[in-house]
Coordinates of C-alpha atoms in Angstrom, one line a residue:
M131 CA -40.4 -18.1 8.8
S132 CA -37.7 -16.6 11.0
V133 CA -34.3 -15.6 9.8
A134 CA -32.7 -18.5 11.8
D135 CA -35.0 -21.0 10.1
S136 CA -34.4 -19.7 6.6
S137 CA -30.6 -19.1 6.9
P138 CA -28.3 -22.1 6.0
P139 CA -26.4 -23.6 8.9
L140 CA -22.7 -22.8 9.3
E141 CA -20.2 -25.6 8.8
I142 CA -16.4 -25.9 9.5
L143 CA -13.9 -28.2 7.9
V144 CA -11.1 -29.3 10.2
R145 CA -8.2 -31.4 8.8
E146 CA -5.7 -33.3 11.0
P147 CA -3.1 -35.9 10.1
G148 CA -5.7 -38.7 9.9
G149 CA -8.1 -36.8 7.6
F150 CA -10.9 -34.2 7.9
V151 CA -14.2 -33.9 9.7
I152 CA -17.0 -31.5 9.3
W153 CA -18.3 -29.6 12.4
N154 CA -21.6 -27.9 12.8
G155 CA -20.8 -24.2 13.1
P156 CA -21.8 -21.8 15.8
P157 CA -23.8 -21.2 17.9
F158 CA -22.6 -24.3 19.6
T159 CA -24.6 -26.4 22.1
N160 CA -22.9 -26.5 25.5
N161 CA -20.1 -24.4 23.9
Q162 CA -18.8 -27.4 22.0
P163 CA -19.2 -28.2 18.2
S164 CA -20.9 -31.3 17.1
I165 CA -19.6 -33.5 14.3
K166 CA -21.7 -33.5 11.1
L167 CA -19.3 -35.8 9.1
D168 CA -17.0 -38.3 10.7
K169 CA -13.3 -38.4 9.8
V170 CA -12.5 -39.0 6.1
P171 CA -8.9 -40.0 5.3
C172 CA -7.3 -37.5 2.8
T173 CA -4.3 -35.4 2.0
S174 CA -6.2 -32.3 1.0
A175 CA -9.8 -31.0 1.0
K176 CA -11.3 -27.8 -0.5
F177 CA -14.8 -26.3 -0.8
S178 CA -16.0 -24.8 -4.1
D179 CA -16.4 -21.0 -3.9
D180 CA -20.2 -21.3 -3.6
G181 CA -20.0 -24.1 -1.0
S182 CA -22.0 -26.6 -3.2
K183 CA -19.2 -29.1 -3.6
L184 CA -16.3 -30.4 -1.7
M185 CA -13.1 -31.8 -3.4
V186 CA -11.2 -34.4 -1.4
I187 CA -7.8 -35.6 -2.5
K188 CA -7.3 -39.0 -1.0
S189 CA -4.1 -40.0 -2.7
E190 CA -1.9 -39.1 -5.7
S191 CA -4.3 -40.9 -7.9
A192 CA -7.7 -40.7 -6.2
I193 CA -10.0 -37.6 -6.0
S194 CA -13.6 -37.6 -4.7
I195 CA -16.3 -35.0 -5.0
Y196 CA -18.9 -34.6 -2.2
D197 CA -22.3 -32.9 -2.4
C198 CA -22.2 -30.4 0.5
K199 CA -26.0 -30.7 1.2
T200 CA -25.9 -34.4 1.8
L201 CA -22.2 -34.8 2.5
K202 CA -22.3 -37.9 0.3
E203 CA -19.6 -38.8 -2.3
I204 CA -21.1 -38.2 -5.7
K205 CA -18.1 -38.9 -8.0
S206 CA -14.7 -40.4 -7.8
F207 CA -11.8 -39.8 -10.2
E208 CA -8.8 -42.0 -10.8
S209 CA -5.9 -40.1 -12.3
P210 CA -2.3 -41.1 -11.7
N211 CA 0.5 -38.7 -10.5
V212 CA -1.8 -35.8 -9.6
L213 CA 0.2 -32.9 -8.3
A214 CA -2.6 -30.4 -8.0
A215 CA -6.4 -30.2 -8.4
A216 CA -9.0 -27.3 -8.2
L217 CA -12.7 -26.9 -8.4
S218 CA -14.5 -24.3 -10.5
P219 CA -16.4 -21.7 -8.5
C220 CA -19.8 -23.5 -8.7
G221 CA -18.3 -26.9 -8.5
T222 CA -19.2 -27.8 -12.1
Y223 CA -15.7 -28.7 -13.2
L224 CA -12.6 -30.3 -11.6
Q225 CA -9.2 -29.4 -13.0
T226 CA -6.2 -31.7 -12.5
F227 CA -2.5 -31.2 -13.1
Q228 CA -0.4 -34.4 -13.5
K229 CA 3.3 -35.0 -13.7
A230 CA 4.1 -35.2 -17.3
S231 CA 6.1 -38.2 -18.6
S232 CA 7.0 -36.4 -21.8
P233 CA 7.0 -32.8 -23.1
Q234 CA 4.2 -33.6 -25.5
E235 CA 1.9 -35.2 -23.0
K236 CA -1.3 -33.3 -22.2
N237 CA -1.2 -33.2 -18.5
V238 CA -4.0 -30.8 -17.6
T239 CA -7.5 -32.2 -17.7
L240 CA -10.8 -30.5 -17.1
W241 CA -13.5 -32.9 -15.8
K242 CA -17.3 -32.6 -15.4
T243 CA -17.9 -33.3 -11.7
E244 CA -21.5 -34.7 -12.3
T245 CA -20.6 -37.2 -15.0
G246 CA -16.8 -37.7 -14.6
E247 CA -16.4 -36.9 -18.3
S248 CA -13.2 -35.3 -19.6
V249 CA -14.2 -32.1 -21.5
Y250 CA -10.8 -30.6 -22.3
V251 CA -7.1 -31.5 -22.1
L252 CA -4.0 -29.4 -22.7
S253 CA -0.3 -29.4 -22.0
Q254 CA 1.5 -27.3 -19.4
K255 CA 5.2 -27.5 -18.5
N256 CA 5.1 -26.2 -15.0
M257 CA 2.8 -24.9 -12.3
T258 CA 3.1 -21.5 -10.6
K259 CA 0.7 -19.3 -8.6
A260 CA 0.3 -17.2 -11.8
T261 CA -0.6 -20.2 -14.0
W262 CA -2.7 -22.4 -11.7
P263 CA -5.5 -23.1 -12.1
T264 CA -4.8 -23.1 -15.8
I265 CA -8.4 -22.4 -16.8
R266 CA -10.0 -19.6 -14.8
F267 CA -13.7 -19.1 -14.4
S268 CA -15.8 -16.1 -13.4
A269 CA -17.9 -16.5 -10.2
D270 CA -21.0 -17.7 -12.2
E271 CA -18.9 -19.8 -14.6
A272 CA -20.2 -17.9 -17.6
V273 CA -16.7 -17.0 -18.7
A274 CA -13.6 -19.3 -18.9
S275 CA -10.2 -18.0 -19.8
R276 CA -6.5 -19.1 -19.9
M277 CA -3.3 -17.2 -20.0
A278 CA -0.9 -18.5 -22.7
T279 CA 2.3 -17.2 -24.2
N280 CA 1.7 -13.6 -25.3
E281 CA -2.1 -14.0 -25.3
L282 CA -5.2 -14.5 -23.3
Q283 CA -7.5 -17.3 -24.5
F284 CA -11.3 -17.8 -24.0
F285 CA -13.5 -20.8 -24.2
D286 CA -17.1 -21.6 -24.9
V287 CA -18.3 -22.8 -21.5
A288 CA -21.3 -24.6 -23.1
D289 CA -19.0 -26.6 -25.4
F290 CA -15.3 -27.0 -24.5
S291 CA -14.8 -29.3 -27.5
K292 CA -14.7 -26.1 -29.6
G293 CA -11.4 -25.3 -28.0
V294 CA -10.2 -21.7 -27.9
V295 CA -12.9 -19.5 -29.5
H296 CA -11.5 -16.1 -28.8
K297 CA -8.0 -14.6 -28.2
I298 CA -6.6 -11.3 -27.0
R299 CA -2.9 -10.7 -27.9
V300 CA -0.9 -9.3 -24.9
P301 CA 2.8 -9.5 -25.6
G302 CA 4.8 -10.4 -22.5
V303 CA 1.9 -11.1 -20.3
A304 CA 3.0 -12.6 -17.0
S305 CA -0.2 -12.9 -15.0
A306 CA -3.9 -12.2 -15.6
E307 CA -6.9 -11.7 -13.3
L308 CA -10.5 -12.4 -14.5
S309 CA -13.2 -10.2 -12.9
N310 CA -15.5 -12.4 -10.9
N311 CA -18.9 -10.9 -10.7
P312 CA -19.6 -10.5 -13.6
G313 CA -16.8 -12.0 -15.6
S314 CA -16.9 -9.2 -18.1
H315 CA -13.2 -8.0 -18.1
V316 CA -9.7 -9.3 -17.6
A317 CA -6.7 -7.5 -16.2
A318 CA -3.3 -8.5 -17.6
F319 CA 0.1 -7.6 -16.1
V320 CA 3.2 -7.1 -18.3
P321 CA 6.5 -6.7 -16.4
E322 CA 9.0 -4.1 -17.4
S323 CA 11.5 -5.3 -20.1
K324 CA 14.4 -3.7 -22.0
G325 CA 13.8 -0.3 -20.6
M326 CA 10.1 -0.4 -21.2
P327 CA 7.9 0.2 -18.1
G328 CA 5.6 -2.5 -16.7
S329 CA 1.9 -2.1 -17.1
V330 CA -1.5 -3.4 -16.1
Q331 CA -4.0 -3.4 -19.0
I332 CA -7.8 -4.1 -18.7
Y333 CA -9.6 -5.8 -21.7
A334 CA -13.3 -6.6 -22.3
C335 CA -13.8 -10.4 -22.5
A336 CA -16.6 -10.4 -25.2
S337 CA -15.5 -11.8 -28.5
D338 CA -16.9 -8.8 -30.4
S339 CA -15.1 -6.2 -28.2
S340 CA -12.1 -4.2 -29.2
S341 CA -8.7 -5.8 -28.9
E342 CA -7.4 -2.5 -27.4
P343 CA -7.3 -2.1 -23.6
I344 CA -10.1 -0.2 -22.0
A345 CA -7.8 1.1 -19.2
R346 CA -4.0 1.0 -18.8
R347 CA -1.5 2.0 -16.2
S348 CA 2.3 1.9 -16.6
F349 CA 4.9 2.0 -13.9
F350 CA 8.7 1.5 -13.5
R351 CA 10.3 -0.5 -10.7
C352 CA 7.7 -3.2 -10.6
S353 CA 8.5 -6.9 -10.6
S354 CA 5.1 -8.4 -9.6
V355 CA 1.5 -7.3 -8.9
Q356 CA -1.5 -8.3 -6.9
Q357 CA -4.8 -7.5 -8.7
H358 CA -8.1 -7.2 -6.8
W359 CA -11.5 -6.7 -8.7
N360 CA -14.5 -5.4 -6.9
N361 CA -18.0 -6.9 -7.0
G362 CA -19.6 -5.4 -10.0
S363 CA -16.3 -5.5 -12.0
T364 CA -16.1 -1.7 -12.2
G365 CA -12.8 -1.1 -10.4
L366 CA -9.4 -2.8 -10.0
L367 CA -6.9 -2.3 -7.2
V368 CA -3.3 -3.1 -8.1
V369 CA -0.6 -3.6 -5.5
A370 CA 2.7 -3.1 -7.4
Q371 CA 5.7 -4.8 -5.8
A372 CA 9.4 -3.9 -6.5
D373 CA 12.1 -6.3 -5.3
V374 CA 14.4 -3.4 -4.4
D375 CA 13.5 -0.2 -2.4
K376 CA 15.5 2.6 -4.0
T377 CA 15.1 4.7 -0.8
N378 CA 16.7 1.9 1.3
Q379 CA 13.9 2.2 3.8
S380 CA 12.8 -1.4 3.5
Y381 CA 14.7 -4.7 3.1
Y382 CA 11.6 -6.3 1.6
G383 CA 11.4 -3.9 -1.4
E384 CA 8.8 -1.2 -2.3
T385 CA 5.0 -1.4 -2.8
K386 CA 2.6 1.1 -4.3
L387 CA -1.2 0.9 -4.6
Y388 CA -2.9 1.9 -7.8
Y389 CA -6.6 2.2 -8.7
L390 CA -8.1 1.8 -12.2
T391 CA -11.7 2.2 -13.2
L392 CA -13.5 1.1 -16.3
D393 CA -15.1 4.5 -16.9
G394 CA -11.8 6.3 -16.7
T395 CA -12.7 8.4 -13.6
H396 CA -9.5 7.2 -11.8
D397 CA -6.2 5.9 -13.1
G398 CA -3.3 6.4 -10.7
L399 CA -1.9 6.1 -7.3
V400 CA -4.1 5.9 -4.2
S401 CA -3.0 8.7 -1.9
L402 CA -1.9 7.2 1.4
R403 CA -1.2 9.2 4.5
K404 CA 1.9 7.3 5.6
E405 CA 5.1 6.1 3.9
G406 CA 5.9 2.4 3.8
P407 CA 4.6 -0.9 2.3
V408 CA 1.0 -1.8 1.5
H409 CA 0.4 -4.8 3.8
D410 CA -3.1 -5.7 2.8
V411 CA -6.1 -4.5 0.8
Q412 CA -9.7 -5.7 0.5
W413 CA -12.9 -4.6 -1.2
S414 CA -16.2 -4.5 0.7
Y415 CA -18.9 -7.0 -0.4
S416 CA -20.8 -4.2 -2.0
G417 CA -17.8 -3.1 -4.1
K418 CA -18.3 0.5 -3.1
E419 CA -15.5 0.8 -0.6
F420 CA -12.1 -0.7 0.0
A421 CA -9.8 -0.9 3.1
V422 CA -6.0 -0.7 3.2
V423 CA -3.4 -1.4 5.8
Y424 CA -0.2 0.4 5.0
G425 CA 2.9 2.2 6.2
F426 CA 5.9 1.4 8.4
M427 CA 5.1 0.0 11.8
P428 CA 2.9 1.0 13.5
A429 CA 0.8 0.6 10.4
M430 CA -2.2 2.7 9.5
A431 CA -5.6 1.4 8.3
T432 CA -8.0 3.5 6.2
I433 CA -11.3 2.9 4.4
F434 CA -11.7 4.7 1.0
D435 CA -14.7 5.1 -1.3
K436 CA -14.7 4.4 -5.0
K437 CA -13.3 7.9 -5.7
C438 CA -10.3 7.2 -3.4
K439 CA -11.6 9.6 -0.7
P440 CA -10.9 8.5 2.9
L441 CA -14.1 7.6 4.7
L442 CA -12.8 6.3 8.1
Q443 CA -9.5 6.0 9.8
L444 CA -9.1 2.8 11.8
G445 CA -6.1 4.0 13.8
E446 CA -2.5 2.8 13.9
G447 CA -1.0 -0.3 15.4
P448 CA 1.0 -3.5 14.7
Y449 CA -1.3 -4.5 11.8
N450 CA -0.7 -6.3 8.5
T451 CA -4.1 -7.8 7.9
I452 CA -7.6 -6.5 7.2
R453 CA -10.8 -8.6 6.9
W454 CA -14.1 -7.1 5.9
N455 CA -17.0 -9.3 6.9
P456 CA -19.3 -10.6 4.1
K457 CA -22.2 -8.4 5.2
G458 CA -20.1 -5.3 4.8
R459 CA -20.7 -3.9 8.3
F460 CA -17.8 -5.1 10.5
I461 CA -14.1 -4.9 9.8
L462 CA -11.2 -6.5 11.5
V463 CA -7.6 -5.1 11.5
A464 CA -4.9 -7.5 12.9
G465 CA -1.2 -8.2 13.0
Y466 CA -0.3 -11.9 12.2
G467 CA 2.9 -13.7 11.2
N468 CA 5.8 -12.1 13.1
L469 CA 3.5 -9.6 14.7
P470 CA 1.9 -10.1 18.2
G471 CA -1.6 -11.1 16.9
E472 CA -3.5 -8.0 18.1
M473 CA -7.0 -7.7 16.7
A474 CA -9.4 -4.7 16.6
F475 CA -13.0 -5.1 15.6
W476 CA -14.8 -2.1 14.1
D477 CA -18.4 -1.3 13.2
Y478 CA -18.3 0.5 9.8
V479 CA -21.9 1.7 10.0
E480 CA -21.6 3.2 13.5
K481 CA -17.9 4.3 12.8
K482 CA -16.6 3.0 16.1
Q483 CA -14.4 0.3 17.6
L484 CA -16.3 -2.6 19.2
G485 CA -13.5 -4.4 20.9
T486 CA -9.9 -5.7 20.9
T487 CA -8.3 -9.0 21.6
K488 CA -5.4 -11.2 20.7
A489 CA -4.8 -14.3 18.6
E490 CA -1.1 -15.0 18.7
W491 CA 0.6 -17.2 16.1
S492 CA -2.4 -17.2 13.7
V493 CA -1.7 -18.6 10.3
T494 CA -5.2 -18.3 8.8
S495 CA -8.2 -16.1 9.6
E496 CA -11.6 -15.5 8.1
W497 CA -15.2 -14.3 8.8
S498 CA -18.0 -16.7 8.7
P499 CA -20.4 -16.4 5.7
D500 CA -23.1 -14.8 7.9
G501 CA -20.6 -12.2 9.2
R502 CA -21.3 -13.0 12.8
Y503 CA -18.1 -14.9 13.8
F504 CA -14.4 -14.6 13.1
M505 CA -12.1 -17.6 13.2
T506 CA -8.4 -17.8 13.5
A507 CA -6.2 -20.9 13.3
T508 CA -2.6 -21.9 14.0
T509 CA -1.7 -24.6 11.6
A510 CA 1.1 -26.9 10.5
P511 CA 3.5 -27.0 8.6
R512 CA 3.8 -23.2 9.1
L513 CA 3.9 -23.7 12.9
Q514 CA 4.5 -27.2 14.4
V515 CA 3.5 -26.2 18.0
D516 CA 0.5 -24.5 19.7
N517 CA -1.8 -25.6 16.9
G518 CA -5.4 -24.7 17.5
I519 CA -8.6 -22.9 16.6
K520 CA -10.1 -19.7 18.0
I521 CA -13.6 -18.3 17.2
F522 CA -14.7 -14.9 18.2
H523 CA -18.0 -12.9 18.1
Y524 CA -18.2 -10.0 15.7
N525 CA -17.2 -7.6 18.5
G526 CA -14.1 -9.6 19.6
K527 CA -15.6 -11.5 22.5
S528 CA -14.2 -15.0 22.7
L529 CA -16.6 -17.8 21.8
F530 CA -14.6 -21.0 21.4
K531 CA -11.1 -22.4 21.7
K532 CA -9.6 -25.8 21.0
K533 CA -6.0 -27.0 20.8
F534 CA -4.6 -29.8 18.6
D535 CA -1.5 -31.8 18.6
K536 CA -1.3 -31.2 14.8
L537 CA -3.7 -29.2 12.7
Y538 CA -3.3 -28.8 8.9
Q539 CA -6.4 -26.9 7.8
V540 CA -9.5 -25.1 9.0
D541 CA -12.1 -23.6 6.6
W542 CA -15.7 -22.2 6.8
K543 CA -18.0 -23.8 4.3
A544 CA -18.5 -21.0 1.8
D545 CA -22.0 -19.6 1.2
S546 CA -23.5 -16.4 -0.3
P547 CA -24.0 -13.6 2.3
D548 CA -27.3 -12.8 0.7
K549 CA -28.7 -16.1 2.2
F550 CA -28.3 -14.7 5.7
G551 CA -30.3 -11.9 7.4
D552 CA -28.8 -8.7 8.9
I553 CA -26.7 -9.1 12.0
E554 CA -29.4 -7.6 14.3
E555 CA -32.0 -10.1 13.0
L556 CA -29.7 -13.1 13.3
I557 CA -28.7 -12.1 16.9
K558 CA -32.4 -11.9 18.0
S559 CA -33.3 -15.1 16.2
V560 CA -30.9 -17.3 18.1
G561 CA -31.2 -15.5 21.4
S562 CA -27.6 -14.2 21.4
L563 CA -28.7 -11.1 23.3
K564 CA -28.0 -13.1 26.4
V565 CA -24.3 -13.1 25.4
E566 CA -24.2 -9.5 24.1
S567 CA -26.2 -8.1 27.1
K568 CA -25.0 -4.5 26.8
P569 CA -26.0 -2.6 23.7
Q570 CA -23.3 -0.6 22.0
G571 CA -23.2 3.2 21.7
Q572 CA -25.6 4.1 24.6
G573 CA -23.1 4.8 27.3
S574 CA -22.3 1.2 27.9
K575 CA -18.7 0.0 27.6
P576 CA -18.0 -2.1 24.5
V577 CA -17.3 -5.8 25.0
N578 CA -13.5 -6.0 25.3
P579 CA -12.1 -9.1 27.1
P580 CA -8.6 -7.7 27.6
V581 CA -10.0 -4.7 29.5
Q582 CA -12.1 -6.9 31.7
K583 CA -9.2 -9.0 33.0
K584 CA -5.7 -8.1 34.1
P585 CA -3.2 -7.7 31.3
A586 CA -1.1 -10.8 30.6
A587 CA 2.2 -8.8 30.1
Y588 CA 3.8 -5.6 31.2
Q589 CA 2.9 -2.6 29.1
P590 CA 5.7 0.0 28.9
P591 CA 4.9 3.7 29.5
H592 CA 5.6 4.6 25.8
A593 CA 3.0 2.1 24.7
K594 CA 0.4 3.7 27.0
A595 CA 1.3 7.2 25.7
K596 CA 1.0 5.9 22.1
A597 CA -2.5 4.6 22.9
A598 CA -3.6 7.9 24.3
K599 CA -2.1 9.7 21.2
E600 CA -4.0 7.4 18.9
A601 CA -7.2 8.2 20.6
E602 CA -6.6 11.9 20.2
L603 CA -5.6 11.6 16.5
F604 CA -8.3 9.2 15.4
G605 CA -11.3 10.4 17.2
G606 CA -11.2 12.6 20.2
S607 CA -15.0 12.1 20.3
P608 CA -16.5 10.5 23.3
S609 CA -17.5 7.4 21.3
V610 CA -13.9 6.6 20.6
S611 CA -12.3 7.7 23.8
V612 CA -14.4 5.2 25.7
E613 CA -12.5 2.5 23.8
M614 CA -9.3 3.5 25.7
S615 CA -8.2 1.2 28.5
K616 CA -8.5 2.3 32.1
N617 CA -4.8 2.8 32.5
A618 CA -4.6 4.9 29.3
L619 CA -7.5 7.2 30.6
K620 CA -5.8 7.4 34.0
N621 CA -2.4 8.4 32.5
K622 CA -4.2 10.9 30.2
K623 CA -5.8 12.6 33.2
K624 CA -2.4 12.7 35.0
R625 CA -0.8 14.4 32.0
E626 CA -3.6 17.0 31.8
K627 CA -3.2 17.8 35.5
Q628 CA 0.6 18.1 35.1
K629 CA 0.1 20.5 32.2
E630 CA -2.3 22.6 34.3
K631 CA 0.1 22.6 37.2
K632 CA 3.0 23.7 35.0
A633 CA 0.9 26.4 33.4
A634 CA -0.1 27.7 36.9
E635 CA 3.5 27.7 38.1
A636 CA 4.7 29.5 35.0
G637 CA 1.9 32.1 35.6
S638 CA 3.0 32.6 39.2
A639 CA 6.7 33.0 38.2
A640 CA 5.7 35.6 35.6
N641 CA 3.7 37.5 38.2
G642 CA 6.6 37.4 40.7
A643 CA 9.0 38.8 38.1
D644 CA 6.7 41.7 37.5

């Protein structure tokens, strides 16, 4: 059986004001997606992390669960005044948060999606990003935990009727992040208070483990953190954010990147080559490398190994986003939000840039589960105009574009990258070699749409000089210099000739003086 036959099909959820539809994902027939599920009225929709279930909120009191294999509704829940709902990673449980009519009312309910049975209820006053979902699961749903006042609570996932079966006391805990795969550890953040520094502490989840932290890092000037576990749950990246920058270099405060390991081999700052904020950070699927975008504009992007040693520099540019594809081979660095939307696609294995393009006004962006396609979307309410979807090949070549009067949400249906073959096998299996006709790295020019057509806007000389300087700094090798635009190469040659001419004139003047 070929890779194409054995790999699951890609699917895309598209939600407009009237509801959502499911598209068959690329490759498209006649360059247009076909509809797999006709429009379903809703106010919100979300896939489970493993792509097995789809939660559809149809109103404040009606929630439906769909089986993603059949796209049939398998269960419907009636619960009044629902403010939020979330699926567990494998879609086994549905969690709802209701508007409480009294302080004593238990307004958070955990439901079994297959049976519709309520397995646990509790009371929660308010809902924030740090406290929702209230009950957090590991990727395989083997561990379930909850952050409470001054403690972390754990449940028996086989029998929630037992209630809390294990607690870890963490005075002042403000947020917690459960490791995903496996769910063996939990990281807790305690902000600074009364002159005491803030800290991130890592604990083992097992009930028979020590109540003392396995790893700990303290820091002053920290009001909030973002915590990122790797696959394998051996390392934790912590982006520490301070509301005020003491150096007055940034209006948005100050950020630092820390790295903690369970074995104690590293516990401290990640050494970055440029001053400024940490814009984005992401682990590779293998959990052996991580990528960071950092520094004042133009920002720098670097890939590090698990020992915090730099492996590859991805250059500088107007970047604030990094996306590592699920197969771990391709990386995208981009600048969204108030940045112009420039995107650069890199091959991590070959250590070279594949192509560049633009996706202005992008609000969301993500790789497909098979790692072959990258999708960006401009959605409301963030932006009320120019809503639309763009899909690119892994090398930046445009595949599909579609505009909408109003677009609220676009998502790939999640799936495990292990279900898909390597990128070379997938390309051959679907005949994509007709599209990618020139192999990379053999003297052929990488696919780069902006180079093939005239630039849309004037590029000032200082930008061209900057591009040439980047090429010199981040790879004067032939494999990287070929990525420069024609104008940049032309200007570089001119500057070299001018230098030679000046050197010759200086030599002549010196001879004349003698």
